[in-house]
Amino acid sequence: YDITLVKTGCIGFCKEEPIVSVTIPGKSQVLLHKVRPDDAERIIALALKGEIPEDLALCRIPDWDHITGNLVYGDGFESVPDYGEIRFFSHQKKVILRDSGLINPEDIDEYIGIGGYSAAFKALNSMDPDTIIEEVKKSGLRGRGGAGFPAGLKWEITKKAPGTEKFIVCNADEGDPGAYMNRNEMESDPHMLLEGMLIGAYGMDVHEGLIYIRAEYPLAIERLTLALDQARAYGLLGKNILNSGFDFDIQIATGAGAFVCGESTALAASIEGKTGRPRLRPPRLTEKGVFGRPTDLNNVETWCNVPVIITKGATWYSDIGAKGNTGTKVFSLVGKVENIGMVEVPLGTSLRTIIYDIGSGGAGGKEVKAVQTGGPSGGCIPVRLFDTPVDFENLNMVGTMMGSGGLVVMDEDTNMVDIARYFINFASSESCGKCVPCREGLKHLLLILNRIVSGKGTRDDIEILKELSDTVQKTSLCGLGQTAPNPVLTTLQYFGEEYEKLIAPEG
Ligand code: SF4
């Protein structure tokens, strides 16, 4: 057949998978959804005639114009809805995910063909390194791993730290239950991450990069390894990159998947081959990081934002989102929601828009009750607070946090005490055990929650839950312990009646 079959990453609409994208020269690209193996012959036969099976067509896909940012549709298949008419896509703004599912992540030429590495070319050939840092600072980009620290400022601190041997590190140790944004970004567009790191390294004058990734992400590791080989072969990593005189390379370090290794100091220890346990800060990683060298640590999505900031400029970027919370954020929308999938929206978009407009509300028509944001460190937000803008500060104000981007939806059938128990069980089993409040406190919280869920709890248990949560938050050494009680505290605050119902009358 005169037909090319290529792998792509994920376009993010999990509910409609398996999805196949059909491209016929000169015509619009069309997504086919819920495709089965026995549809393959029909799809190919029609494609060879310049047609598509319209019964499987989901929507036409536009090109993302890399200069204007506009969406441009091709010709043909006008009876198929446009991408912008599909509710799941129409409220999204895809910047990081713009090419996910549409290019072959195993082919560097496809990335270059849609403008990839042009930002690196611009940075290394026409920008002063300090100007790059200034541009990232002006863009307002904040770390997407959860803390929201200004990325450009961290770069500047690393650059100014004493010493000539430094590291930049990509934190790809995504471990929140229900969160798979970084995995998708690496599997679907690995060169975007490498390009972001290359630009950052040049800006900071760092020559060694590491990607710390959990071994549970074998496809991401495979595609990153291939992407690194391709980038080296194209002179985009290694010596004298793009004839700029700048040397830089990236190695992959795999972790065994301990949740705590997402914490910066534990991550550094793990890279050094030690047990992944947090240590007291300061010194921060920017002063004393991997192997004692100043280290800039940013997560996958933070690095992925860098090429577009350099290509389109800080002003273009900072016009997206809200004041102090610029750009977009990728979320994995999961749980009891109709449209599960990978969602990218401007920061400041409300939970309501994400869950009802993009997610189409509760799965199977059930009433949504709450959403859990921020993974085990976050909290559960009731529907009455769904107008809360999703950004670093507003989520904190309602008792949760953005975290790295997991959004787990709960419906009318969800037992919120059980949810709190699930997350405490997770945090307790992932605790590294170094400090007593976290190691012992979480176990006791779990014991009490088990007691309440089994109908043997007492009213005193509620007070103990609150006091113990407060102690664990205030006295734990690292973020895992300091934030682990959040699911308990928010479910007590917003769904206290569900605890009350489980307490025996005589309790
Ligand atoms: Fe380890 Fe928990 Fe203490 Fe962090 S808070 S150092 S995970 S025991």
Short mmCIF file of C-alpha atoms and ligand atoms in Angstrom, two decimals:
data_model
loop_
_atom_site.label_atom_id
_atom_site.label_comp_id
_atom_site.label_asym_id
_atom_site.label_seq_id
_atom_site.Cartn_x
_atom_site.Cartn_y
_atom_site.Cartn_z
CA TYR A 1 0.00 0.00 0.00
CA ASP A 2 1.11 3.57 -0.60
CA ILE A 3 0.40 4.40 2.97
CA THR A 4 2.56 5.18 5.98
CA LEU A 5 1.65 3.94 9.40
CA VAL A 6 3.35 5.90 12.18
CA LYS A 7 3.21 5.86 15.92
CA THR A 8 2.03 8.98 17.67
CA GLY A 9 1.79 10.02 21.24
CA CYS A 10 -1.53 10.59 22.96
CA ILE A 11 -3.99 13.32 21.97
CA GLY A 12 -5.40 13.20 25.46
CA PHE A 13 -9.02 12.17 24.92
CA CYS A 14 -8.78 8.90 26.86
CA LYS A 15 -12.52 8.32 26.80
CA GLU A 16 -12.54 8.04 23.01
CA GLU A 17 -9.50 5.77 22.67
CA PRO A 18 -8.34 3.88 20.68
CA ILE A 19 -7.91 6.92 18.44
CA VAL A 20 -6.39 6.82 14.95
CA SER A 21 -5.43 9.95 13.09
CA VAL A 22 -5.77 9.82 9.30
CA THR A 23 -3.84 12.26 7.13
CA ILE A 24 -4.57 12.37 3.41
CA PRO A 25 -2.32 14.76 1.46
CA GLY A 26 -4.04 18.08 0.78
CA LYS A 27 -6.93 17.35 3.08
CA SER A 28 -7.75 17.94 6.72
CA GLN A 29 -6.35 15.52 9.24
CA VAL A 30 -9.19 13.54 10.82
CA LEU A 31 -9.36 11.72 14.14
CA LEU A 32 -11.17 8.40 14.18
CA HIS A 33 -12.32 7.21 17.59
CA LYS A 34 -13.18 3.96 19.32
CA VAL A 35 -11.41 2.11 16.53
CA ARG A 36 -11.30 -1.70 16.70
CA PRO A 37 -8.79 -4.05 15.08
CA ASP A 38 -11.32 -5.17 12.47
CA ASP A 39 -11.76 -1.54 11.32
CA ALA A 40 -8.14 -1.45 10.08
CA GLU A 41 -8.70 -2.85 6.57
CA ARG A 42 -11.65 -0.54 5.93
CA ILE A 43 -9.72 2.52 7.14
CA ILE A 44 -6.80 1.73 4.85
CA ALA A 45 -8.97 0.91 1.83
CA LEU A 46 -10.88 4.20 2.18
CA ALA A 47 -7.72 6.23 2.85
CA LEU A 48 -6.21 4.94 -0.39
CA LYS A 49 -9.27 6.40 -2.17
CA GLY A 50 -8.87 9.70 -0.27
CA GLU A 51 -11.84 8.92 1.98
CA ILE A 52 -12.44 8.14 5.63
CA PRO A 53 -14.99 5.96 7.46
CA GLU A 54 -17.32 8.78 8.52
CA ASP A 55 -19.04 6.61 11.13
CA LEU A 56 -15.76 6.52 13.08
CA ALA A 57 -14.87 10.18 12.55
CA LEU A 58 -14.56 12.24 15.72
CA CYS A 59 -13.30 15.56 14.36
CA ARG A 60 -11.07 17.37 11.93
CA ILE A 61 -7.76 18.49 13.36
CA PRO A 62 -6.29 21.87 12.53
CA ASP A 63 -2.63 22.71 12.19
CA TRP A 64 -1.23 24.84 14.98
CA ASP A 65 0.34 27.81 13.23
CA HIS A 66 3.65 28.24 15.01
CA ILE A 67 3.92 31.88 14.05
CA THR A 68 0.45 33.19 14.88
CA GLY A 69 -0.70 30.49 17.28
CA ASN A 70 -3.91 30.22 15.22
CA LEU A 71 -5.58 26.96 14.27
CA VAL A 72 -5.75 26.34 10.53
CA TYR A 73 -7.98 23.67 8.98
CA GLY A 74 -7.29 21.95 5.70
CA ASP A 75 -9.87 21.07 3.04
CA GLY A 76 -12.30 18.19 2.82
CA PHE A 77 -14.44 16.20 5.23
CA GLU A 78 -16.55 19.29 6.01
CA SER A 79 -19.34 17.06 7.34
CA VAL A 80 -17.04 15.98 10.17
CA PRO A 81 -17.10 18.35 13.19
CA ASP A 82 -14.13 20.64 13.63
CA TYR A 83 -11.89 20.12 16.61
CA GLY A 84 -13.25 23.35 18.12
CA GLU A 85 -16.77 21.95 18.07
CA ILE A 86 -15.88 19.04 20.31
CA ARG A 87 -16.66 19.98 23.88
CA PHE A 88 -13.64 18.21 25.32
CA PHE A 89 -11.27 20.22 23.13
CA SER A 90 -13.07 23.54 22.70
CA HIS A 91 -12.37 24.90 26.20
CA GLN A 92 -8.73 23.89 26.13
CA LYS A 93 -5.72 25.90 25.08
CA LYS A 94 -3.02 23.57 23.92
CA VAL A 95 0.46 24.99 24.18
CA ILE A 96 2.46 22.17 25.75
CA LEU A 97 0.24 19.49 24.24
CA ARG A 98 -0.11 21.18 20.85
CA ASP A 99 1.60 18.37 18.97
CA SER A 100 0.80 15.44 21.26
CA GLY A 101 -0.88 12.74 19.28
CA LEU A 102 -0.17 14.47 16.01
CA ILE A 103 3.53 13.82 15.46
CA ASN A 104 5.67 10.74 15.68
CA PRO A 105 7.59 11.12 18.94
CA GLU A 106 10.22 8.69 17.67
CA ASP A 107 11.17 10.84 14.71
CA ILE A 108 13.18 14.01 15.30
CA ASP A 109 12.43 15.13 11.73
CA GLU A 110 8.74 15.38 12.56
CA TYR A 111 9.53 17.60 15.54
CA ILE A 112 11.85 19.76 13.44
CA GLY A 113 9.22 19.82 10.69
CA ILE A 114 6.74 21.63 12.95
CA GLY A 115 9.29 24.16 14.17
CA GLY A 116 11.06 22.05 16.78
CA TYR A 117 14.56 23.14 17.85
CA SER A 118 14.05 26.56 16.22
CA ALA A 119 13.86 28.03 19.74
CA ALA A 120 17.20 26.39 20.60
CA PHE A 121 18.67 27.69 17.35
CA LYS A 122 17.43 31.20 18.16
CA ALA A 123 18.69 31.02 21.75
CA LEU A 124 22.15 29.63 21.01
CA ASN A 125 22.80 31.72 17.93
CA SER A 126 21.25 35.08 18.65
CA MET A 127 20.57 35.46 22.37
CA ASP A 128 22.83 36.34 25.23
CA PRO A 129 22.49 33.70 28.02
CA ASP A 130 21.42 36.33 30.55
CA THR A 131 18.74 37.55 28.12
CA ILE A 132 17.31 34.03 28.04
CA ILE A 133 16.99 34.04 31.81
CA GLU A 134 15.42 37.50 31.69
CA GLU A 135 12.92 36.30 29.07
CA VAL A 136 11.90 33.34 31.23
CA LYS A 137 11.60 35.65 34.25
CA LYS A 138 9.45 38.10 32.27
CA SER A 139 7.21 35.30 31.05
CA GLY A 140 6.21 34.65 34.66
CA LEU A 141 6.73 30.90 34.25
CA ARG A 142 6.41 29.19 37.63
CA GLY A 143 7.53 25.64 38.40
CA ARG A 144 4.86 23.17 37.36
CA GLY A 145 5.91 20.49 39.84
CA GLY A 146 3.68 21.98 42.52
CA ALA A 147 5.63 24.60 44.45
CA GLY A 148 5.18 27.30 41.81
CA PHE A 149 8.61 28.88 42.37
CA PRO A 150 9.49 31.33 39.55
CA ALA A 151 11.54 29.28 37.09
CA GLY A 152 13.65 32.16 35.76
CA LEU A 153 14.60 33.23 39.27
CA LYS A 154 15.72 29.70 40.11
CA TRP A 155 17.84 29.70 36.95
CA GLU A 156 19.40 32.98 37.98
CA ILE A 157 20.17 31.71 41.50
CA THR A 158 21.78 28.58 40.05
CA LYS A 159 23.83 30.60 37.61
CA LYS A 160 25.07 32.91 40.34
CA ALA A 161 25.90 30.06 42.74
CA PRO A 162 29.67 29.66 43.24
CA GLY A 163 31.33 26.92 41.22
CA THR A 164 31.77 26.05 37.60
CA GLU A 165 30.51 22.47 37.69
CA LYS A 166 26.75 22.44 37.99
CA PHE A 167 23.80 20.32 36.98
CA ILE A 168 20.39 20.92 35.58
CA VAL A 169 17.93 18.18 36.38
CA CYS A 170 14.50 17.32 35.08
CA ASN A 171 12.22 15.86 37.72
CA ALA A 172 10.27 13.17 35.88
CA ASP A 173 9.42 11.24 39.03
CA GLU A 174 5.69 11.82 38.65
CA GLY A 175 4.00 9.76 41.34
CA ASP A 176 0.67 11.26 42.41
CA PRO A 177 -2.16 8.75 42.12
CA GLY A 178 -4.19 9.66 39.04
CA ALA A 179 -1.52 11.95 37.57
CA TYR A 180 0.09 11.09 34.25
CA MET A 181 0.72 14.48 32.63
CA ASN A 182 4.50 14.22 32.57
CA ARG A 183 4.37 10.70 31.26
CA ASN A 184 2.21 11.89 28.38
CA GLU A 185 4.49 14.84 27.67
CA MET A 186 7.58 12.61 27.52
CA GLU A 187 5.96 9.86 25.52
CA SER A 188 4.29 12.21 23.05
CA ASP A 189 6.85 14.97 22.54
CA PRO A 190 10.22 14.05 24.08
CA HIS A 191 12.23 16.52 21.99
CA MET A 192 10.27 19.43 23.46
CA LEU A 193 11.66 18.50 26.87
CA LEU A 194 15.21 18.12 25.54
CA GLU A 195 14.96 21.46 23.75
CA GLY A 196 13.76 23.19 26.91
CA MET A 197 16.65 21.73 28.89
CA LEU A 198 19.17 22.71 26.22
CA ILE A 199 17.97 26.33 26.27
CA GLY A 200 18.00 26.40 30.07
CA ALA A 201 21.50 24.91 30.21
CA TYR A 202 22.77 27.54 27.79
CA GLY A 203 21.12 30.30 29.81
CA MET A 204 22.66 29.03 33.06
CA ASP A 205 25.97 28.01 31.48
CA VAL A 206 25.59 24.44 32.69
CA HIS A 207 27.02 21.56 30.70
CA GLU A 208 25.51 18.48 32.30
CA GLY A 209 21.84 17.58 32.43
CA LEU A 210 20.01 14.69 34.01
CA ILE A 211 16.49 13.40 33.64
CA TYR A 212 15.41 11.59 36.79
CA ILE A 213 12.58 9.31 35.74
CA ARG A 214 10.79 6.47 37.47
CA ALA A 215 11.41 3.01 36.06
CA GLU A 216 7.63 2.49 35.88
CA TYR A 217 7.63 4.68 32.76
CA PRO A 218 9.39 2.31 30.34
CA LEU A 219 7.94 3.80 27.15
CA ALA A 220 8.91 7.32 28.21
CA ILE A 221 12.44 6.08 28.98
CA GLU A 222 12.61 4.31 25.62
CA ARG A 223 11.46 7.39 23.70
CA LEU A 224 13.70 9.75 25.64
CA THR A 225 16.68 7.48 25.03
CA LEU A 226 15.92 7.45 21.31
CA ALA A 227 15.36 11.22 21.29
CA LEU A 228 18.72 11.76 23.03
CA ASP A 229 20.49 9.62 20.41
CA GLN A 230 18.78 11.51 17.59
CA ALA A 231 19.57 14.90 19.12
CA ARG A 232 23.24 13.92 19.47
CA ALA A 233 23.32 12.71 15.86
CA TYR A 234 21.91 16.07 14.72
CA GLY A 235 24.45 18.07 16.73
CA LEU A 236 21.78 19.28 19.15
CA LEU A 237 23.56 17.72 22.12
CA GLY A 238 27.24 17.13 22.70
CA LYS A 239 30.13 19.40 21.72
CA ASN A 240 29.79 22.77 20.02
CA ILE A 241 26.02 22.57 19.67
CA LEU A 242 24.74 24.33 16.54
CA ASN A 243 28.26 25.78 16.09
CA SER A 244 27.69 27.98 19.13
CA GLY A 245 30.76 26.74 21.02
CA PHE A 246 28.42 25.52 23.78
CA ASP A 247 28.75 21.94 25.07
CA PHE A 248 25.90 20.14 26.80
CA ASP A 249 24.57 16.63 27.15
CA ILE A 250 21.84 14.87 29.07
CA GLN A 251 21.86 11.50 30.80
CA ILE A 252 18.89 9.52 32.08
CA ALA A 253 18.84 8.42 35.73
CA THR A 254 16.10 5.96 36.62
CA GLY A 255 14.51 5.77 40.03
CA ALA A 256 12.70 2.84 41.56
CA GLY A 257 9.43 4.72 41.90
CA ALA A 258 9.45 5.79 45.54
CA PHE A 259 7.01 8.69 45.82
CA VAL A 260 9.29 10.58 48.19
CA CYS A 261 12.00 10.71 45.52
CA GLY A 262 9.99 13.48 43.86
CA GLU A 263 11.13 15.67 46.78
CA SER A 264 14.16 17.61 45.65
CA THR A 265 16.72 16.51 48.25
CA ALA A 266 15.57 12.88 48.15
CA LEU A 267 15.78 12.99 44.36
CA ALA A 268 19.36 14.28 44.55
CA ALA A 269 20.28 11.52 47.01
CA SER A 270 18.73 8.90 44.75
CA ILE A 271 20.72 10.15 41.75
CA GLU A 272 23.87 9.83 43.84
CA GLY A 273 23.03 6.18 44.48
CA LYS A 274 22.00 6.73 48.08
CA THR A 275 18.68 5.90 49.71
CA GLY A 276 16.14 8.43 48.52
CA ARG A 277 15.47 10.27 51.77
CA PRO A 278 14.89 14.01 52.18
CA ARG A 279 17.29 16.12 54.20
CA LEU A 280 16.86 19.43 55.94
CA ARG A 281 16.98 22.54 53.77
CA PRO A 282 18.94 24.81 53.55
CA PRO A 283 21.20 24.24 51.81
CA ARG A 284 18.89 24.25 48.83
CA LEU A 285 19.71 22.33 45.67
CA THR A 286 20.66 25.56 43.92
CA GLU A 287 23.52 25.85 46.43
CA LYS A 288 24.35 22.22 47.11
CA GLY A 289 22.56 19.74 44.94
CA VAL A 290 23.53 16.58 43.07
CA PHE A 291 27.02 15.44 44.14
CA GLY A 292 27.31 18.66 46.13
CA ARG A 293 27.15 20.85 43.03
CA PRO A 294 24.69 23.72 42.49
CA THR A 295 21.70 22.16 40.75
CA ASP A 296 18.66 23.58 39.03
CA LEU A 297 15.72 21.21 39.33
CA ASN A 298 12.58 21.75 37.26
CA ASN A 299 9.88 19.28 36.41
CA VAL A 300 9.03 18.00 32.92
CA GLU A 301 6.26 20.47 32.20
CA THR A 302 8.32 23.45 33.36
CA TRP A 303 11.09 22.56 30.90
CA CYS A 304 8.53 21.95 28.15
CA ASN A 305 7.29 25.55 28.47
CA VAL A 306 10.71 26.99 27.65
CA PRO A 307 10.90 26.56 23.83
CA VAL A 308 7.58 28.30 23.23
CA ILE A 309 8.59 31.20 25.49
CA ILE A 310 11.76 31.68 23.44
CA THR A 311 9.96 31.28 20.11
CA LYS A 312 7.01 33.53 20.83
CA GLY A 313 8.40 35.76 23.54
CA ALA A 314 7.64 36.47 27.17
CA THR A 315 4.79 38.87 26.37
CA TRP A 316 2.94 36.32 24.27
CA TYR A 317 3.31 33.80 27.05
CA SER A 318 2.37 36.09 29.92
CA ASP A 319 -0.82 37.13 28.10
CA ILE A 320 -2.04 33.57 28.69
CA GLY A 321 -3.47 32.78 32.10
CA ALA A 322 -3.84 35.17 35.00
CA LYS A 323 -1.71 37.79 36.72
CA GLY A 324 0.99 36.00 38.70
CA ASN A 325 -0.12 32.69 37.20
CA THR A 326 0.82 32.90 33.55
CA GLY A 327 0.70 30.25 30.86
CA THR A 328 -1.24 27.04 30.73
CA LYS A 329 -1.34 24.00 32.97
CA VAL A 330 -1.79 20.40 31.97
CA PHE A 331 -4.07 18.27 34.13
CA SER A 332 -5.01 14.63 34.06
CA LEU A 333 -8.74 14.61 34.59
CA VAL A 334 -9.70 11.24 36.02
CA GLY A 335 -12.12 9.54 38.36
CA LYS A 336 -15.88 9.67 38.08
CA VAL A 337 -16.07 12.20 35.28
CA GLU A 338 -17.60 11.62 31.84
CA ASN A 339 -14.65 12.79 29.73
CA ILE A 340 -11.49 11.47 31.31
CA GLY A 341 -8.31 12.62 29.66
CA MET A 342 -5.39 14.98 29.44
CA VAL A 343 -6.50 18.60 29.67
CA GLU A 344 -4.56 21.83 29.10
CA VAL A 345 -6.09 25.15 30.10
CA PRO A 346 -4.86 28.66 30.90
CA LEU A 347 -4.04 29.03 34.59
CA GLY A 348 -6.95 30.73 36.32
CA THR A 349 -9.56 28.59 34.52
CA SER A 350 -12.23 27.52 37.00
CA LEU A 351 -12.66 23.99 38.26
CA ARG A 352 -16.22 24.25 36.94
CA THR A 353 -15.00 24.79 33.37
CA ILE A 354 -12.61 21.87 33.62
CA ILE A 355 -15.04 19.44 35.19
CA TYR A 356 -18.33 20.41 33.53
CA ASP A 357 -17.41 22.04 30.21
CA ILE A 358 -14.40 19.90 29.34
CA GLY A 359 -15.19 16.87 31.47
CA SER A 360 -18.98 16.94 30.78
CA GLY A 361 -19.76 16.38 34.47
CA GLY A 362 -20.23 13.12 36.30
CA ALA A 363 -19.73 9.80 34.54
CA GLY A 364 -23.00 8.15 33.51
CA GLY A 365 -25.00 11.26 34.49
CA LYS A 366 -24.20 10.98 38.21
CA GLU A 367 -23.90 14.13 40.32
CA VAL A 368 -20.36 15.30 40.94
CA LYS A 369 -19.64 15.74 44.63
CA ALA A 370 -16.02 16.88 44.82
CA VAL A 371 -12.67 17.03 43.14
CA GLN A 372 -9.33 16.13 44.64
CA THR A 373 -6.43 18.23 43.42
CA GLY A 374 -2.74 17.99 44.15
CA GLY A 375 -2.50 14.25 44.75
CA PRO A 376 -1.79 12.99 48.27
CA SER A 377 -0.65 16.49 49.24
CA GLY A 378 -3.84 18.15 48.11
CA GLY A 379 -7.40 18.26 49.31
CA CYS A 380 -10.99 17.60 48.29
CA ILE A 381 -12.99 20.58 47.08
CA PRO A 382 -16.82 20.50 47.14
CA VAL A 383 -18.94 21.54 44.16
CA ARG A 384 -19.93 24.83 45.79
CA LEU A 385 -16.30 25.95 45.44
CA PHE A 386 -15.95 24.92 41.80
CA ASP A 387 -15.78 28.55 40.69
CA THR A 388 -12.34 28.67 42.29
CA PRO A 389 -9.76 29.59 39.66
CA VAL A 390 -7.14 26.91 39.30
CA ASP A 391 -3.90 28.59 40.20
CA PHE A 392 -1.23 28.31 42.86
CA GLU A 393 -2.78 30.77 45.35
CA ASN A 394 -6.52 30.23 44.97
CA LEU A 395 -6.32 26.48 45.46
CA ASN A 396 -4.24 27.03 48.59
CA MET A 397 -6.92 29.36 49.91
CA VAL A 398 -9.53 26.60 49.81
CA GLY A 399 -7.24 24.14 51.57
CA THR A 400 -5.70 22.27 48.68
CA MET A 401 -2.95 22.83 46.14
CA MET A 402 -2.37 22.53 42.45
CA GLY A 403 0.37 19.96 42.82
CA SER A 404 1.67 18.62 39.57
CA GLY A 405 -1.77 18.42 37.96
CA GLY A 406 -3.87 15.44 39.00
CA LEU A 407 -7.63 16.11 39.19
CA VAL A 408 -9.61 13.21 40.61
CA VAL A 409 -13.39 13.67 40.39
CA MET A 410 -15.72 12.10 42.96
CA ASP A 411 -19.45 11.62 42.53
CA GLU A 412 -22.50 11.18 44.73
CA ASP A 413 -21.58 7.55 45.45
CA THR A 414 -18.10 8.36 46.76
CA ASN A 415 -17.48 7.96 50.46
CA MET A 416 -15.28 10.93 51.32
CA VAL A 417 -13.95 9.38 54.52
CA ASP A 418 -12.79 6.46 52.47
CA ILE A 419 -11.06 8.87 50.09
CA ALA A 420 -9.19 10.45 53.03
CA ARG A 421 -8.27 6.96 54.20
CA TYR A 422 -6.99 6.03 50.73
CA PHE A 423 -4.67 9.02 50.54
CA ILE A 424 -3.38 8.62 54.11
CA ASN A 425 -2.71 4.95 53.39
CA PHE A 426 -0.79 6.00 50.28
CA ALA A 427 1.25 8.65 52.12
CA SER A 428 1.92 6.34 55.05
CA SER A 429 3.22 3.57 52.82
CA GLU A 430 5.38 6.05 50.88
CA SER A 431 6.78 7.77 53.99
CA CYS A 432 10.54 7.26 54.11
CA GLY A 433 10.38 6.84 57.90
CA LYS A 434 13.11 9.33 58.68
CA CYS A 435 11.08 11.53 61.01
CA VAL A 436 8.65 10.45 63.71
CA PRO A 437 5.67 12.78 63.05
CA CYS A 438 5.27 11.51 59.52
CA ARG A 439 6.27 7.90 60.12
CA GLU A 440 4.14 7.35 63.23
CA GLY A 441 1.59 10.15 62.82
CA LEU A 442 0.34 8.91 59.46
CA LYS A 443 0.02 5.37 60.79
CA HIS A 444 -2.15 6.67 63.62
CA LEU A 445 -4.26 8.75 61.29
CA LEU A 446 -4.79 5.61 59.23
CA LEU A 447 -5.76 3.59 62.31
CA ILE A 448 -8.34 6.18 63.29
CA LEU A 449 -9.75 6.43 59.77
CA ASN A 450 -9.98 2.63 59.58
CA ARG A 451 -11.87 2.69 62.85
CA ILE A 452 -14.31 5.33 61.63
CA VAL A 453 -14.90 3.65 58.26
CA SER A 454 -15.64 0.35 60.01
CA GLY A 455 -18.31 2.09 62.14
CA LYS A 456 -16.31 1.84 65.39
CA GLY A 457 -15.18 5.44 65.59
CA THR A 458 -16.01 7.85 68.39
CA ARG A 459 -16.56 11.59 68.53
CA ASP A 460 -13.15 11.94 70.18
CA ASP A 461 -11.62 10.44 67.06
CA ILE A 462 -12.67 13.49 65.07
CA GLU A 463 -10.83 15.81 67.45
CA ILE A 464 -7.78 13.55 67.50
CA LEU A 465 -7.76 13.52 63.69
CA LYS A 466 -7.66 17.31 63.65
CA GLU A 467 -4.97 17.64 66.34
CA LEU A 468 -2.78 14.91 64.96
CA SER A 469 -3.07 16.29 61.43
CA ASP A 470 -1.98 19.67 62.71
CA THR A 471 1.02 18.15 64.49
CA VAL A 472 2.08 16.11 61.46
CA GLN A 473 1.82 19.18 59.23
CA LYS A 474 3.84 21.39 61.56
CA THR A 475 6.58 18.99 62.61
CA SER A 476 7.36 16.75 59.61
CA LEU A 477 10.67 17.25 57.91
CA CYS A 478 9.65 17.35 54.27
CA GLY A 479 6.70 18.20 52.06
CA LEU A 480 5.35 14.66 52.08
CA GLY A 481 4.59 14.72 55.79
CA GLN A 482 3.78 18.42 55.89
CA THR A 483 1.01 18.06 53.33
CA ALA A 484 -0.17 14.46 53.81
CA PRO A 485 -2.98 15.39 56.26
CA ASN A 486 -4.61 17.74 53.72
CA PRO A 487 -7.10 15.14 52.43
CA VAL A 488 -8.19 14.48 56.03
CA LEU A 489 -8.52 18.15 56.91
CA THR A 490 -10.42 19.12 53.77
CA THR A 491 -12.83 16.19 53.99
CA LEU A 492 -13.43 17.07 57.66
CA GLN A 493 -13.97 20.72 56.70
CA TYR A 494 -16.23 20.19 53.71
CA PHE A 495 -17.76 16.77 54.30
CA GLY A 496 -17.85 16.57 58.10
CA GLU A 497 -21.36 15.15 57.98
CA GLU A 498 -20.00 12.00 56.31
CA TYR A 499 -17.71 11.42 59.30
CA GLU A 500 -20.62 12.09 61.65
CA LYS A 501 -22.77 9.52 59.87
CA LEU A 502 -20.13 6.86 60.37
CA ILE A 503 -19.72 7.53 64.09
CA ALA A 504 -21.78 5.12 66.15
CA PRO A 505 -24.60 6.95 68.08
CA GLU A 506 -23.12 5.94 71.43
CA GLY A 507 -19.69 7.13 70.19
FE1 SF4 B 1 10.47 10.98 55.39
FE2 SF4 B 1 7.93 11.68 55.94
FE3 SF4 B 1 9.90 12.77 57.30
FE4 SF4 B 1 9.55 13.38 54.70
S1 SF4 B 1 8.17 13.87 56.38
S2 SF4 B 1 11.48 12.95 55.73
S3 SF4 B 1 8.82 11.39 53.92
S4 SF4 B 1 9.38 10.58 57.28
#
